[in-house]
PDB file of C-alpha atoms in Angstrom:
ATOM      1  CA  MET A  12     -26.029 -18.804  91.935  1.00 65.00           C
ATOM      2  CA  ARG A  13     -25.060 -17.326  88.551  1.00 75.00           C
ATOM      3  CA  ALA A  14     -23.060 -19.474  86.172  1.00 78.00           C
ATOM      4  CA  PRO A  15     -19.362 -18.512  85.855  1.00 79.00           C
ATOM      5  CA  GLY A  16     -18.856 -16.189  82.893  1.00 82.00           C
ATOM      6  CA  LEU A  17     -22.529 -15.119  82.793  1.00 89.00           C
ATOM      7  CA  ALA A  18     -22.856 -11.333  82.522  1.00 89.00           C
ATOM      8  CA  ASP A  19     -25.384  -9.489  84.719  1.00 88.00           C
ATOM      9  CA  HIS A  20     -27.586  -8.368  81.849  1.00 91.00           C
ATOM     10  CA  PHE A  21     -28.258 -11.873  80.449  1.00 92.00           C
ATOM     11  CA  ALA A  22     -30.774 -14.347  81.847  1.00 90.00           C
ATOM     12  CA  ASP A  23     -28.696 -17.409  81.039  1.00 91.00           C
ATOM     13  CA  LEU A  24     -25.608 -18.576  79.121  1.00 90.00           C
ATOM     14  CA  PRO A  25     -27.412 -19.732  75.925  1.00 90.00           C
ATOM     15  CA  THR A  26     -28.927 -16.231  75.577  1.00 92.00           C
ATOM     16  CA  GLN A  27     -25.528 -14.633  76.167  1.00 94.00           C
ATOM     17  CA  HIS A  28     -23.902 -16.960  73.623  1.00 94.00           C
ATOM     18  CA  HIS A  29     -26.579 -16.187  71.049  1.00 94.00           C
ATOM     19  CA  ALA A  30     -25.939 -12.453  71.485  1.00 95.00           C
ATOM     20  CA  ALA A  31     -22.168 -13.035  71.234  1.00 96.00           C
ATOM     21  CA  ARG A  32     -22.505 -15.021  67.986  1.00 97.00           C
ATOM     22  CA  LEU A  33     -24.827 -12.423  66.465  1.00 97.00           C
ATOM     23  CA  GLY A  34     -22.384  -9.656  67.462  1.00 97.00           C
ATOM     24  CA  MET A  35     -19.542 -11.633  65.871  1.00 98.00           C
ATOM     25  CA  TRP A  36     -21.487 -11.981  62.619  1.00 98.00           C
ATOM     26  CA  VAL A  37     -22.028  -8.203  62.548  1.00 98.00           C
ATOM     27  CA  PHE A  38     -18.292  -7.664  63.149  1.00 98.00           C
ATOM     28  CA  LEU A  39     -17.396 -10.142  60.375  1.00 98.00           C
ATOM     29  CA  ALA A  40     -19.866  -8.374  58.051  1.00 97.00           C
ATOM     30  CA  SER A  41     -17.989  -5.114  58.657  1.00 96.00           C
ATOM     31  CA  GLU A  42     -14.700  -6.935  57.922  1.00 97.00           C
ATOM     32  CA  LEU A  43     -16.176  -8.174  54.639  1.00 96.00           C
ATOM     33  CA  LEU A  44     -17.117  -4.611  53.688  1.00 93.00           C
ATOM     34  CA  LEU A  45     -13.541  -3.510  54.472  1.00 95.00           C
ATOM     35  CA  PHE A  46     -12.200  -6.020  51.929  1.00 97.00           C
ATOM     36  CA  SER A  47     -15.007  -5.330  49.434  1.00 96.00           C
ATOM     37  CA  GLY A  48     -13.489  -1.935  48.548  1.00 96.00           C
ATOM     38  CA  LEU A  49     -10.400  -3.733  47.257  1.00 97.00           C
ATOM     39  CA  PHE A  50     -12.547  -6.280  45.395  1.00 97.00           C
ATOM     40  CA  ALA A  51     -14.510  -3.434  43.746  1.00 97.00           C
ATOM     41  CA  ILE A  52     -11.316  -1.694  42.596  1.00 96.00           C
ATOM     42  CA  TRP A  53      -9.947  -5.017  41.360  1.00 97.00           C
ATOM     43  CA  GLY A  54     -13.152  -5.597  39.368  1.00 96.00           C
ATOM     44  CA  ALA A  55     -13.098  -2.120  37.848  1.00 96.00           C
ATOM     45  CA  TYR A  56      -9.421  -2.329  36.782  1.00 96.00           C
ATOM     46  CA  HIS A  57      -9.869  -5.903  35.571  1.00 95.00           C
ATOM     47  CA  ALA A  58     -12.625  -4.635  33.254  1.00 93.00           C
ATOM     48  CA  ARG A  59     -10.319  -1.838  32.076  1.00 93.00           C
ATOM     49  CA  TYR A  60      -7.065  -3.893  31.719  1.00 95.00           C
ATOM     50  CA  THR A  61      -8.328  -7.463  31.240  1.00 93.00           C
ATOM     51  CA  GLU A  62      -5.410  -8.775  29.163  1.00 93.00           C
ATOM     52  CA  ALA A  63      -2.744  -7.039  31.271  1.00 95.00           C
ATOM     53  CA  PHE A  64      -4.300  -8.552  34.419  1.00 95.00           C
ATOM     54  CA  VAL A  65      -4.244 -12.068  32.898  1.00 94.00           C
ATOM     55  CA  ARG A  66      -0.557 -11.616  31.955  1.00 94.00           C
ATOM     56  CA  ALA A  67       0.338 -10.144  35.351  1.00 95.00           C
ATOM     57  CA  ALA A  68      -1.360 -13.004  37.245  1.00 94.00           C
ATOM     58  CA  SER A  69       0.357 -15.604  35.057  1.00 92.00           C
ATOM     59  CA  VAL A  70       3.822 -14.611  36.368  1.00 93.00           C
ATOM     60  CA  ASN A  71       2.639 -14.740  40.008  1.00 94.00           C
ATOM     61  CA  THR A  72       3.971 -17.395  42.431  1.00 94.00           C
ATOM     62  CA  ILE A  73       1.130 -19.815  41.658  1.00 94.00           C
ATOM     63  CA  VAL A  74       2.559 -22.911  43.390  1.00 96.00           C
ATOM     64  CA  LEU A  75       3.190 -21.057  46.670  1.00 97.00           C
ATOM     65  CA  GLY A  76      -0.135 -19.203  46.515  1.00 97.00           C
ATOM     66  CA  SER A  77      -2.033 -22.436  45.861  1.00 97.00           C
ATOM     67  CA  THR A  78      -0.173 -24.197  48.672  1.00 98.00           C
ATOM     68  CA  ASN A  79      -1.386 -21.452  50.996  1.00 98.00           C
ATOM     69  CA  THR A  80      -4.988 -22.079  49.884  1.00 98.00           C
ATOM     70  CA  PHE A  81      -4.707 -25.677  51.049  1.00 98.00           C
ATOM     71  CA  VAL A  82      -2.946 -24.613  54.283  1.00 98.00           C
ATOM     72  CA  LEU A  83      -5.844 -22.293  55.163  1.00 98.00           C
ATOM     73  CA  ILE A  84      -8.588 -24.777  54.215  1.00 98.00           C
ATOM     74  CA  ILE A  85      -7.002 -27.485  56.381  1.00 98.00           C
ATOM     75  CA  SER A  86      -6.502 -25.026  59.271  1.00 98.00           C
ATOM     76  CA  SER A  87     -10.189 -24.039  59.063  1.00 98.00           C
ATOM     77  CA  PHE A  88     -11.125 -27.720  59.305  1.00 98.00           C
ATOM     78  CA  VAL A  89      -8.851 -28.228  62.319  1.00 98.00           C
ATOM     79  CA  VAL A  90     -10.224 -25.231  64.242  1.00 98.00           C
ATOM     80  CA  ALA A  91     -13.790 -26.406  63.511  1.00 97.00           C
ATOM     81  CA  LEU A  92     -12.800 -29.759  65.016  1.00 97.00           C
ATOM     82  CA  ALA A  93     -11.371 -27.906  68.035  1.00 98.00           C
ATOM     83  CA  VAL A  94     -14.781 -26.264  68.615  1.00 97.00           C
ATOM     84  CA  TRP A  95     -16.420 -29.696  68.406  1.00 97.00           C
ATOM     85  CA  ALA A  96     -13.841 -31.137  70.849  1.00 97.00           C
ATOM     86  CA  MET A  97     -14.476 -28.346  73.359  1.00 97.00           C
ATOM     87  CA  ARG A  98     -18.260 -28.680  73.085  1.00 95.00           C
ATOM     88  CA  SER A  99     -17.937 -32.400  73.773  1.00 95.00           C
ATOM     89  CA  ASP A 100     -15.725 -31.693  76.818  1.00 96.00           C
ATOM     90  CA  ARG A 101     -12.328 -32.669  75.431  1.00 96.00           C
ATOM     91  CA  PRO A 102     -10.353 -29.519  76.323  1.00 96.00           C
ATOM     92  CA  ARG A 103      -6.912 -31.067  75.722  1.00 97.00           C
ATOM     93  CA  LEU A 104      -7.912 -32.093  72.192  1.00 97.00           C
ATOM     94  CA  ALA A 105      -9.368 -28.625  71.617  1.00 98.00           C
ATOM     95  CA  PHE A 106      -6.112 -27.063  72.862  1.00 98.00           C
ATOM     96  CA  ARG A 107      -4.086 -29.150  70.408  1.00 98.00           C
ATOM     97  CA  GLY A 108      -6.446 -28.206  67.558  1.00 98.00           C
ATOM     98  CA  VAL A 109      -6.079 -24.495  68.293  1.00 98.00           C
ATOM     99  CA  VAL A 110      -2.267 -24.788  68.465  1.00 98.00           C
ATOM    100  CA  ILE A 111      -2.192 -26.652  65.122  1.00 98.00           C
ATOM    101  CA  THR A 112      -4.438 -23.967  63.566  1.00 98.00           C
ATOM    102  CA  ALA A 113      -2.195 -21.152  64.814  1.00 98.00           C
ATOM    103  CA  SER A 114       0.832 -23.050  63.460  1.00 98.00           C
ATOM    104  CA  CYS A 115      -0.870 -23.303  60.061  1.00 98.00           C
ATOM    105  CA  GLY A 116      -1.338 -19.525  60.256  1.00 98.00           C
ATOM    106  CA  LEU A 117       2.393 -19.057  60.901  1.00 98.00           C
ATOM    107  CA  GLY A 118       3.119 -21.441  58.016  1.00 98.00           C
ATOM    108  CA  PHE A 119       0.875 -19.351  55.758  1.00 98.00           C
ATOM    109  CA  LEU A 120       2.773 -16.185  56.754  1.00 98.00           C
ATOM    110  CA  ALA A 121       6.142 -17.882  56.165  1.00 98.00           C
ATOM    111  CA  ILE A 122       5.093 -18.953  52.644  1.00 98.00           C
ATOM    112  CA  LYS A 123       3.700 -15.454  52.023  1.00 98.00           C
ATOM    113  CA  GLY A 124       7.070 -14.057  53.108  1.00 98.00           C
ATOM    114  CA  ILE A 125       8.887 -16.277  50.581  1.00 98.00           C
ATOM    115  CA  GLU A 126       6.495 -15.010  47.895  1.00 98.00           C
ATOM    116  CA  TYR A 127       7.048 -11.379  48.870  1.00 98.00           C
ATOM    117  CA  ALA A 128      10.839 -11.876  48.725  1.00 97.00           C
ATOM    118  CA  ASP A 129      10.419 -13.345  45.228  1.00 96.00           C
ATOM    119  CA  HIS A 130       8.269 -10.393  44.124  1.00 97.00           C
ATOM    120  CA  ILE A 131      10.803  -7.877  45.498  1.00 96.00           C
ATOM    121  CA  GLU A 132      13.592  -9.680  43.631  1.00 95.00           C
ATOM    122  CA  HIS A 133      11.607  -9.508  40.358  1.00 94.00           C
ATOM    123  CA  GLY A 134      10.526  -5.898  40.877  1.00 94.00           C
ATOM    124  CA  LEU A 135       6.832  -6.811  41.172  1.00 96.00           C
ATOM    125  CA  LEU A 136       6.243  -3.948  43.585  1.00 95.00           C
ATOM    126  CA  PRO A 137       3.380  -1.496  44.122  1.00 95.00           C
ATOM    127  CA  GLY A 138       3.060   1.815  42.319  1.00 91.00           C
ATOM    128  CA  ALA A 139       6.213   3.802  41.528  1.00 91.00           C
ATOM    129  CA  TRP A 140       8.518   0.977  42.729  1.00 94.00           C
ATOM    130  CA  PHE A 141       7.326  -1.400  39.982  1.00 94.00           C
ATOM    131  CA  ARG A 142      10.254  -2.288  37.701  1.00 92.00           C
ATOM    132  CA  SER A 143       9.618  -5.658  36.037  1.00 89.00           C
ATOM    133  CA  ASP A 144      11.565  -6.912  33.024  1.00 86.00           C
ATOM    134  CA  GLU A 145       8.690  -9.200  31.977  1.00 87.00           C
ATOM    135  CA  LEU A 146       5.655  -6.986  32.459  1.00 90.00           C
ATOM    136  CA  HIS A 147       5.067  -3.538  31.030  1.00 89.00           C
ATOM    137  CA  GLY A 148       2.263  -1.026  31.031  1.00 91.00           C
ATOM    138  CA  HIS A 149      -0.113   0.559  33.490  1.00 92.00           C
ATOM    139  CA  GLY A 150      -2.301  -2.549  33.897  1.00 95.00           C
ATOM    140  CA  ALA A 151       0.534  -4.633  35.366  1.00 96.00           C
ATOM    141  CA  VAL A 152       1.456  -1.836  37.799  1.00 96.00           C
ATOM    142  CA  VAL A 153      -2.168  -1.560  38.970  1.00 96.00           C
ATOM    143  CA  PHE A 154      -2.417  -5.356  39.322  1.00 97.00           C
ATOM    144  CA  TYR A 155       0.631  -5.628  41.584  1.00 97.00           C
ATOM    145  CA  THR A 156      -0.333  -2.534  43.565  1.00 97.00           C
ATOM    146  CA  LEU A 157      -3.700  -4.189  44.291  1.00 97.00           C
ATOM    147  CA  TYR A 158      -1.920  -7.496  44.936  1.00 97.00           C
ATOM    148  CA  TRP A 159       0.236  -5.961  47.666  1.00 97.00           C
ATOM    149  CA  PHE A 160      -2.632  -4.082  49.308  1.00 97.00           C
ATOM    150  CA  ALA A 161      -5.057  -7.040  49.220  1.00 98.00           C
ATOM    151  CA  THR A 162      -2.575  -9.695  50.360  1.00 98.00           C
ATOM    152  CA  GLY A 163      -1.017  -7.265  52.867  1.00 98.00           C
ATOM    153  CA  LEU A 164      -4.390  -6.508  54.464  1.00 98.00           C
ATOM    154  CA  HIS A 165      -5.160 -10.221  54.453  1.00 98.00           C
ATOM    155  CA  ALA A 166      -1.776 -11.083  56.008  1.00 98.00           C
ATOM    156  CA  LEU A 167      -2.499  -8.551  58.780  1.00 98.00           C
ATOM    157  CA  HIS A 168      -5.735 -10.431  59.447  1.00 98.00           C
ATOM    158  CA  VAL A 169      -3.878 -13.756  59.495  1.00 98.00           C
ATOM    159  CA  THR A 170      -1.448 -12.245  62.028  1.00 98.00           C
ATOM    160  CA  ALA A 171      -4.340 -11.003  64.178  1.00 98.00           C
ATOM    161  CA  GLY A 172      -5.983 -14.430  63.876  1.00 98.00           C
ATOM    162  CA  VAL A 173      -2.813 -16.195  65.042  1.00 98.00           C
ATOM    163  CA  ALA A 174      -2.597 -13.808  68.037  1.00 98.00           C
ATOM    164  CA  VAL A 175      -6.263 -14.457  68.923  1.00 98.00           C
ATOM    165  CA  LEU A 176      -5.772 -18.238  68.619  1.00 98.00           C
ATOM    166  CA  ALA A 177      -2.655 -18.108  70.815  1.00 98.00           C
ATOM    167  CA  TRP A 178      -4.619 -16.159  73.438  1.00 98.00           C
ATOM    168  CA  ILE A 179      -7.471 -18.694  73.239  1.00 98.00           C
ATOM    169  CA  ALA A 180      -5.023 -21.595  73.616  1.00 98.00           C
ATOM    170  CA  MET A 181      -3.653 -19.933  76.757  1.00 98.00           C
ATOM    171  CA  ARG A 182      -7.160 -19.501  78.169  1.00 97.00           C
ATOM    172  CA  ILE A 183      -8.022 -23.143  77.432  1.00 97.00           C
ATOM    173  CA  ARG A 184      -4.848 -24.124  79.319  1.00 96.00           C
ATOM    174  CA  ARG A 185      -5.968 -22.027  82.285  1.00 96.00           C
ATOM    175  CA  GLY A 186      -9.416 -23.669  82.237  1.00 94.00           C
ATOM    176  CA  GLU A 187     -11.181 -20.388  81.403  1.00 94.00           C
ATOM    177  CA  ILE A 188     -12.795 -21.879  78.292  1.00 95.00           C
ATOM    178  CA  ASP A 189     -14.686 -25.132  78.810  1.00 93.00           C
ATOM    179  CA  ALA A 190     -17.592 -27.223  77.537  1.00 93.00           C
ATOM    180  CA  VAL A 191     -20.132 -25.067  79.419  1.00 92.00           C
ATOM    181  CA  ASN A 192     -18.706 -21.770  78.176  1.00 92.00           C
ATOM    182  CA  PRO A 193     -16.826 -22.393  74.877  1.00 95.00           C
ATOM    183  CA  ILE A 194     -17.957 -19.143  73.259  1.00 96.00           C
ATOM    184  CA  ALA A 195     -14.507 -17.468  73.152  1.00 96.00           C
ATOM    185  CA  LEU A 196     -13.149 -20.419  71.159  1.00 98.00           C
ATOM    186  CA  GLU A 197     -16.221 -20.374  68.877  1.00 97.00           C
ATOM    187  CA  LEU A 198     -15.830 -16.655  68.091  1.00 98.00           C
ATOM    188  CA  GLY A 199     -12.065 -16.951  67.536  1.00 98.00           C
ATOM    189  CA  ALA A 200     -12.728 -19.844  65.154  1.00 98.00           C
ATOM    190  CA  MET A 201     -15.340 -17.753  63.281  1.00 98.00           C
ATOM    191  CA  TYR A 202     -12.728 -15.009  62.780  1.00 98.00           C
ATOM    192  CA  TRP A 203     -10.293 -17.608  61.440  1.00 98.00           C
ATOM    193  CA  HIS A 204     -12.921 -18.907  58.988  1.00 98.00           C
ATOM    194  CA  LEU A 205     -13.481 -15.372  57.681  1.00 98.00           C
ATOM    195  CA  VAL A 206      -9.735 -15.051  57.029  1.00 98.00           C
ATOM    196  CA  ASP A 207     -10.010 -18.339  55.110  1.00 98.00           C
ATOM    197  CA  ILE A 208     -13.034 -17.145  53.099  1.00 98.00           C
ATOM    198  CA  VAL A 209     -11.313 -13.902  52.029  1.00 98.00           C
ATOM    199  CA  TRP A 210      -8.347 -15.939  50.767  1.00 98.00           C
ATOM    200  CA  LEU A 211     -10.693 -18.281  48.856  1.00 98.00           C
ATOM    201  CA  PHE A 212     -11.515 -15.222  46.713  1.00 97.00           C
ATOM    202  CA  LEU A 213      -8.065 -13.574  46.620  1.00 98.00           C
ATOM    203  CA  TRP A 214      -6.480 -16.809  45.378  1.00 97.00           C
ATOM    204  CA  PRO A 215      -8.320 -17.094  42.013  1.00 96.00           C
ATOM    205  CA  LEU A 216      -8.322 -13.314  41.450  1.00 96.00           C
ATOM    206  CA  LEU A 217      -4.608 -12.763  42.081  1.00 97.00           C
ATOM    207  CA  TYR A 218      -3.047 -16.055  40.952  1.00 96.00           C
ATOM    208  CA  LEU A 219      -5.282 -17.960  38.561  1.00 93.00           C
ATOM    209  CA  VAL A 220      -7.561 -15.972  36.283  1.00 85.00           C
ATOM    210  CA  GLY A 221      -6.245 -12.424  36.656  1.00 70.00           C
TER     211      GLY A 221
ATOM    212  CA  MET B 288     -29.437 -27.178  72.547  1.00 43.00           C
ATOM    213  CA  THR B 289     -28.847 -30.895  72.137  1.00 41.00           C
ATOM    214  CA  ASP B 290     -25.884 -32.534  70.429  1.00 42.00           C
ATOM    215  CA  ARG B 291     -28.187 -33.600  67.636  1.00 44.00           C
ATOM    216  CA  THR B 292     -28.336 -30.048  66.266  1.00 72.00           C
ATOM    217  CA  HIS B 293     -24.524 -29.675  66.154  1.00 82.00           C
ATOM    218  CA  VAL B 294     -22.406 -30.313  63.098  1.00 86.00           C
ATOM    219  CA  SER B 295     -20.557 -33.608  63.667  1.00 90.00           C
ATOM    220  CA  PRO B 296     -16.892 -34.374  62.895  1.00 93.00           C
ATOM    221  CA  ILE B 297     -18.157 -36.387  59.913  1.00 95.00           C
ATOM    222  CA  GLY B 298     -19.895 -33.224  58.701  1.00 95.00           C
ATOM    223  CA  TYR B 299     -16.642 -31.257  59.070  1.00 97.00           C
ATOM    224  CA  LEU B 300     -14.749 -33.959  57.193  1.00 97.00           C
ATOM    225  CA  ALA B 301     -17.281 -33.947  54.344  1.00 97.00           C
ATOM    226  CA  THR B 302     -16.988 -30.133  54.185  1.00 97.00           C
ATOM    227  CA  LEU B 303     -13.176 -30.377  54.099  1.00 98.00           C
ATOM    228  CA  LEU B 304     -13.243 -32.925  51.269  1.00 98.00           C
ATOM    229  CA  ALA B 305     -15.676 -30.765  49.273  1.00 98.00           C
ATOM    230  CA  LEU B 306     -13.452 -27.700  49.779  1.00 98.00           C
ATOM    231  CA  LEU B 307     -10.329 -29.607  48.678  1.00 98.00           C
ATOM    232  CA  ALA B 308     -12.134 -31.041  45.642  1.00 98.00           C
ATOM    233  CA  LEU B 309     -13.422 -27.598  44.604  1.00 98.00           C
ATOM    234  CA  SER B 310      -9.919 -26.125  44.999  1.00 97.00           C
ATOM    235  CA  VAL B 311      -8.431 -28.844  42.784  1.00 97.00           C
ATOM    236  CA  LEU B 312     -11.239 -28.152  40.280  1.00 96.00           C
ATOM    237  CA  THR B 313     -10.355 -24.433  40.330  1.00 95.00           C
ATOM    238  CA  LEU B 314      -6.704 -25.282  39.631  1.00 94.00           C
ATOM    239  CA  ALA B 315      -7.633 -27.690  36.822  1.00 94.00           C
ATOM    240  CA  LEU B 316      -9.976 -25.178  35.178  1.00 93.00           C
ATOM    241  CA  SER B 317      -7.359 -22.409  35.389  1.00 90.00           C
ATOM    242  CA  SER B 318      -5.029 -24.490  33.200  1.00 86.00           C
ATOM    243  CA  LEU B 319      -7.687 -24.618  30.479  1.00 87.00           C
ATOM    244  CA  ALA B 320      -8.227 -21.543  28.336  1.00 77.00           C
ATOM    245  CA  LEU B 321     -11.749 -20.597  29.345  1.00 83.00           C
ATOM    246  CA  GLY B 322     -11.385 -17.017  28.118  1.00 82.00           C
ATOM    247  CA  ALA B 323     -14.216 -14.773  29.251  1.00 85.00           C
ATOM    248  CA  TRP B 324     -15.734 -17.631  31.265  1.00 90.00           C
ATOM    249  CA  ALA B 325     -12.665 -18.079  33.489  1.00 91.00           C
ATOM    250  CA  LEU B 326     -13.553 -15.310  35.958  1.00 92.00           C
ATOM    251  CA  PRO B 327     -17.277 -16.060  36.435  1.00 93.00           C
ATOM    252  CA  VAL B 328     -16.561 -19.784  36.832  1.00 95.00           C
ATOM    253  CA  ALA B 329     -13.764 -19.152  39.365  1.00 95.00           C
ATOM    254  CA  LEU B 330     -16.003 -16.756  41.332  1.00 95.00           C
ATOM    255  CA  LEU B 331     -18.864 -19.269  41.294  1.00 96.00           C
ATOM    256  CA  ILE B 332     -16.612 -21.991  42.725  1.00 97.00           C
ATOM    257  CA  ALA B 333     -15.139 -19.590  45.328  1.00 97.00           C
ATOM    258  CA  SER B 334     -18.666 -18.568  46.373  1.00 97.00           C
ATOM    259  CA  SER B 335     -19.708 -22.211  46.752  1.00 98.00           C
ATOM    260  CA  LYS B 336     -16.670 -22.794  48.979  1.00 98.00           C
ATOM    261  CA  ALA B 337     -17.472 -19.697  51.065  1.00 97.00           C
ATOM    262  CA  ILE B 338     -21.064 -20.905  51.555  1.00 97.00           C
ATOM    263  CA  LEU B 339     -19.807 -24.335  52.685  1.00 98.00           C
ATOM    264  CA  VAL B 340     -17.434 -22.702  55.208  1.00 98.00           C
ATOM    265  CA  ALA B 341     -20.174 -20.371  56.529  1.00 97.00           C
ATOM    266  CA  LEU B 342     -22.827 -23.094  56.819  1.00 96.00           C
ATOM    267  CA  PHE B 343     -20.791 -25.867  58.414  1.00 96.00           C
ATOM    268  CA  PHE B 344     -17.433 -24.634  59.774  1.00 97.00           C
ATOM    269  CA  MET B 345     -19.050 -21.417  61.081  1.00 97.00           C
ATOM    270  CA  HIS B 346     -22.198 -23.305  62.168  1.00 95.00           C
ATOM    271  CA  LEU B 347     -24.724 -21.053  60.414  1.00 95.00           C
ATOM    272  CA  VAL B 348     -26.749 -24.202  59.735  1.00 95.00           C
ATOM    273  CA  GLU B 349     -27.379 -24.709  63.472  1.00 93.00           C
ATOM    274  CA  GLN B 350     -27.822 -21.023  64.404  1.00 94.00           C
ATOM    275  CA  PRO B 351     -30.939 -18.799  64.375  1.00 94.00           C
ATOM    276  CA  ALA B 352     -31.865 -17.344  60.984  1.00 95.00           C
ATOM    277  CA  VAL B 353     -31.038 -13.810  62.152  1.00 95.00           C
ATOM    278  CA  ASN B 354     -27.299 -14.650  61.988  1.00 96.00           C
ATOM    279  CA  ALA B 355     -27.658 -15.777  58.381  1.00 96.00           C
ATOM    280  CA  PHE B 356     -29.600 -12.573  57.717  1.00 97.00           C
ATOM    281  CA  VAL B 357     -26.558 -10.504  58.806  1.00 96.00           C
ATOM    282  CA  ALA B 358     -24.263 -12.534  56.538  1.00 96.00           C
ATOM    283  CA  ILE B 359     -26.619 -12.353  53.547  1.00 97.00           C
ATOM    284  CA  THR B 360     -27.069  -8.582  53.976  1.00 96.00           C
ATOM    285  CA  ALA B 361     -23.292  -8.083  53.990  1.00 96.00           C
ATOM    286  CA  VAL B 362     -22.841 -10.210  50.867  1.00 96.00           C
ATOM    287  CA  ALA B 363     -25.690  -8.350  49.109  1.00 97.00           C
ATOM    288  CA  LEU B 364     -24.054  -4.984  49.899  1.00 96.00           C
ATOM    289  CA  VAL B 365     -20.713  -6.256  48.599  1.00 96.00           C
ATOM    290  CA  ALA B 366     -22.450  -7.375  45.386  1.00 96.00           C
ATOM    291  CA  VAL B 367     -24.011  -3.907  44.970  1.00 97.00           C
ATOM    292  CA  LEU B 368     -20.684  -2.141  45.571  1.00 96.00           C
ATOM    293  CA  VAL B 369     -18.629  -4.384  43.263  1.00 96.00           C
ATOM    294  CA  GLY B 370     -21.385  -4.679  40.646  1.00 96.00           C
ATOM    295  CA  LEU B 371     -22.038  -0.956  40.279  1.00 96.00           C
ATOM    296  CA  THR B 372     -18.324  -0.074  40.326  1.00 96.00           C
ATOM    297  CA  VAL B 373     -17.610  -2.537  37.503  1.00 95.00           C
ATOM    298  CA  ALA B 374     -20.785  -1.504  35.626  1.00 95.00           C
ATOM    299  CA  ASP B 375     -19.591   2.115  35.693  1.00 94.00           C
ATOM    300  CA  VAL B 376     -16.252   1.218  34.054  1.00 92.00           C
ATOM    301  CA  VAL B 377     -17.595  -1.149  31.396  1.00 92.00           C
ATOM    302  CA  THR B 378     -20.381   1.192  30.265  1.00 93.00           C
ATOM    303  CA  ARG B 379     -18.282   4.355  29.809  1.00 88.00           C
ATOM    304  CA  SER B 380     -18.116   5.595  26.230  1.00 79.00           C
ATOM    305  CA  ALA B 381     -14.656   5.572  24.677  1.00 68.00           C
ATOM    306  CA  SER B 382     -14.526   9.319  24.069  1.00 58.00           C
ATOM    307  CA  PRO B 383     -15.347  11.792  26.854  1.00 57.00           C
TER     308      PRO B 383
END
């Protein structure tokens, strides 16, 4: 009899899981290349407007942005623990870990929302909408245009990650993900870690060093 | 696969503590005036954190080398793209 969840074209579950993990790494590599365009533009404009970028970053919401760094790092740790819990056949613990991770994601988005409201109030907006009293010049406009695109794209990924985690939590509840076949949880966790890694770079570039 | 090859909760905890420590270090260094060194140092610390996440939280350390090969290829391509884009801007002559 074939194991539940084993596709026809795989000999056994370990082989199928290996293929799934490799496929996930290729997908995450393509996600990295999506973000790398923004990193390249940031690098080029930073070289062109170094001092303006440092000034622009110094008025950013550093406390909130740094708080979000710690929120994401802790959530990555919790979802890694959830994978461990599922592998060692503790589905209820894994379920709780996934729910906590998704909640951290919502917390991140809430803090990001507070930051965005603050930026709108201070006119730190992209392109033609930029109207700051503190910052002047083309460099500051470019910095906050990149800020909105980079953090906006990242926030979309956080939102997608929360949706994936919620779906995984539901499937754990229904017993569709278990110790024998935990791959869906593993792949969802990998996506969440990528979201964390991208932020680990956005944080110093957009808040700290400019 | 035996449990022996899996990252343990202790391993995750050690990774978490390293990530938190490196983040605090990044914050501390950003309050110093490092000038031209600020960006390379911050990127070096961020890269170290990313490697820790990939190796232990994402289990690269217990997976076949081909998975790491995909990740390394992606990072190398990002380095080429960012490196050449920045090199273009910094090496342009002032007058056209």
